[in-house]
Coordinates of N, CA and C in Angstrom, one line a residue:
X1 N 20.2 -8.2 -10.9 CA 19.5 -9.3 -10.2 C 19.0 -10.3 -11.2
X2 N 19.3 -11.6 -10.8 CA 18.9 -12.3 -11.8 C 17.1 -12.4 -12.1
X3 N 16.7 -12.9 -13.4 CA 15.2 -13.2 -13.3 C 14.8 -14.3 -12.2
X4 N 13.7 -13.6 -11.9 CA 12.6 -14.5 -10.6 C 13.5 -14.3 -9.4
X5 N 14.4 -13.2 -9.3 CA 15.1 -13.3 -7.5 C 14.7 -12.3 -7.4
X6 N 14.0 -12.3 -6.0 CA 13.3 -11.3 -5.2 C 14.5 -10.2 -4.4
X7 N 14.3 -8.9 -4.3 CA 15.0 -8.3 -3.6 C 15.0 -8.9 -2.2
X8 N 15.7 -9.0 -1.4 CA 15.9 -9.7 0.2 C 15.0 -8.9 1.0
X9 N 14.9 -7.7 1.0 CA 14.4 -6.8 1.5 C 12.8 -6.8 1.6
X10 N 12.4 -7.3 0.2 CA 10.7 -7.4 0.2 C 10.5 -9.0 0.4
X11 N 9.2 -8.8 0.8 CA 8.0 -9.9 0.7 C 7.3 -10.2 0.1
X12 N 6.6 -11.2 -0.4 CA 5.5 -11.4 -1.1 C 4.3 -11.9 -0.5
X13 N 3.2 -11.3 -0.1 CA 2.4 -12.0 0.7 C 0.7 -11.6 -0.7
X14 N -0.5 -12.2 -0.2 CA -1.6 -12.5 -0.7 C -2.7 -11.6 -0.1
X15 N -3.3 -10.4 -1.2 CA -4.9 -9.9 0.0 C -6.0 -10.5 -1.0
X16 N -7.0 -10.5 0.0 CA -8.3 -10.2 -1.0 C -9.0 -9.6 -0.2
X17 N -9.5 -8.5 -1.4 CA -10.6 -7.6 -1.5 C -11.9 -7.8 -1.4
X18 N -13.1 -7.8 -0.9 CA -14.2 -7.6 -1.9 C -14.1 -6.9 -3.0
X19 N -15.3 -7.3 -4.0 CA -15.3 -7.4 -5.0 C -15.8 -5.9 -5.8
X20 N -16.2 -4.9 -4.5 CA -16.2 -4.2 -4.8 C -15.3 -3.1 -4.6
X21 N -14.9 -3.3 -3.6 CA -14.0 -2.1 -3.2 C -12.4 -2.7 -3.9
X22 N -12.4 -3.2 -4.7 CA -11.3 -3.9 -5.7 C -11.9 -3.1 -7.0
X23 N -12.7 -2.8 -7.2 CA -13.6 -2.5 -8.2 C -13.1 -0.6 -8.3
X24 N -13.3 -0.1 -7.0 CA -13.0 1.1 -7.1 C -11.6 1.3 -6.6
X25 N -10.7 0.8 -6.0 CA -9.6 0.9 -6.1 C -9.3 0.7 -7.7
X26 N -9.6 0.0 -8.4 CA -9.0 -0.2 -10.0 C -9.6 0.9 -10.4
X27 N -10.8 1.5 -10.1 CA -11.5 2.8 -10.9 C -10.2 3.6 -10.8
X28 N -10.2 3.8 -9.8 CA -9.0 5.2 -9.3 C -7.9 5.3 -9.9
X29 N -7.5 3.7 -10.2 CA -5.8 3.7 -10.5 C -6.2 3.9 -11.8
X30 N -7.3 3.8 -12.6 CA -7.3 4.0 -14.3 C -7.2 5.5 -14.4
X31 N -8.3 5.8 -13.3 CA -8.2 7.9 -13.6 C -6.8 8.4 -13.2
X32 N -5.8 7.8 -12.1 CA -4.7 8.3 -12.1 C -3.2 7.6 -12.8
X33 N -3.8 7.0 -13.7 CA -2.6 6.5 -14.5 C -1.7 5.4 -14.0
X34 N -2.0 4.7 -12.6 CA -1.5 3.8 -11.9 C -1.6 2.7 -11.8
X35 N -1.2 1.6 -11.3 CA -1.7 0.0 -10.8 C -2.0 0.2 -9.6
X36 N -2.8 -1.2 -9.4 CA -3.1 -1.8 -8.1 C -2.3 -1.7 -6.9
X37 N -0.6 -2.0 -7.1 CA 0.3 -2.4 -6.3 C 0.8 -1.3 -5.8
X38 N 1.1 -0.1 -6.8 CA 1.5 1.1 -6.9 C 0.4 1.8 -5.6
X39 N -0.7 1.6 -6.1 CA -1.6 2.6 -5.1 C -1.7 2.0 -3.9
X40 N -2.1 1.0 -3.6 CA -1.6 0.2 -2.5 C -0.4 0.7 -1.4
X41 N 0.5 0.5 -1.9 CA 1.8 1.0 -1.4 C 1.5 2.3 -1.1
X42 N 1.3 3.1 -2.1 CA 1.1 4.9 -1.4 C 0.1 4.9 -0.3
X43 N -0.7 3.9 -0.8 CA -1.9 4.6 0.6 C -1.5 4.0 1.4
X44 N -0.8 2.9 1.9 CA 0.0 2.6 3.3 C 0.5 3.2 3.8
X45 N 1.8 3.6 2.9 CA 2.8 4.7 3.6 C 2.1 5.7 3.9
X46 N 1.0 6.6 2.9 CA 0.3 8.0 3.7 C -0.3 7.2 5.1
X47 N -0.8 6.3 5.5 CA -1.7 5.8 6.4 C -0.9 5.7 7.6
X48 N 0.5 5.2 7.0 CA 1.2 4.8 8.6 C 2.5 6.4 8.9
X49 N 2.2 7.0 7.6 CA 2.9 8.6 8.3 C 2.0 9.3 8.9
X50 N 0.5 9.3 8.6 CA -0.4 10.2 9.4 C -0.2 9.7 10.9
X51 N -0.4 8.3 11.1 CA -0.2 7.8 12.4 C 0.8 7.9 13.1
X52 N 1.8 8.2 12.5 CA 3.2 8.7 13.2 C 2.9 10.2 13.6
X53 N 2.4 10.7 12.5 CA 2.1 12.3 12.9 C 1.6 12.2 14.3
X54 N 0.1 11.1 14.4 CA -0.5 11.8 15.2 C -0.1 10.8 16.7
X55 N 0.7 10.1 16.4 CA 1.7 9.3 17.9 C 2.4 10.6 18.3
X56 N 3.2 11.2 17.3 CA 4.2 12.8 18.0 C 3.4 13.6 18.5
X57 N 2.2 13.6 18.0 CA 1.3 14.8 18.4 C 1.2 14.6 19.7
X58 N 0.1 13.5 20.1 CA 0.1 12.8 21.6 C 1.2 12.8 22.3
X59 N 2.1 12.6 21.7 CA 3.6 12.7 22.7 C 4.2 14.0 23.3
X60 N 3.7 14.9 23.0 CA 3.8 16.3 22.8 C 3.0 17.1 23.9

């Protein structure tokens, strides 16, 4: 891939945080060896598989 070409697949969009809870998300990612973006990303995908869990559950 050349430089500055985005995979097709992703997006680039903009959050903001408060200034605190930016504060301890960065805490977290220093104690676990990670970045911002990285942790981000995991806690979504945990967030939207729990909710899939619990849509099957209900369906059930």
């Amino acid at each position: 891939m050349a430089p500055n070409q985005r995979d097709e697949n992703k997006r680039i969009f903009s959050v903001s945080f408060e200034k605190a809870l930016l504060a301890r998300i960065e805490s977290v990612c220093a104690e676990l060896g990670t970045n911002r973006v990285a942790f981000l990303k995991d806690a979504a995908a945990e967030k939207l598989a729990a909710m899939d869990k619990e849509k099957r559950k209900k369906e059930n």
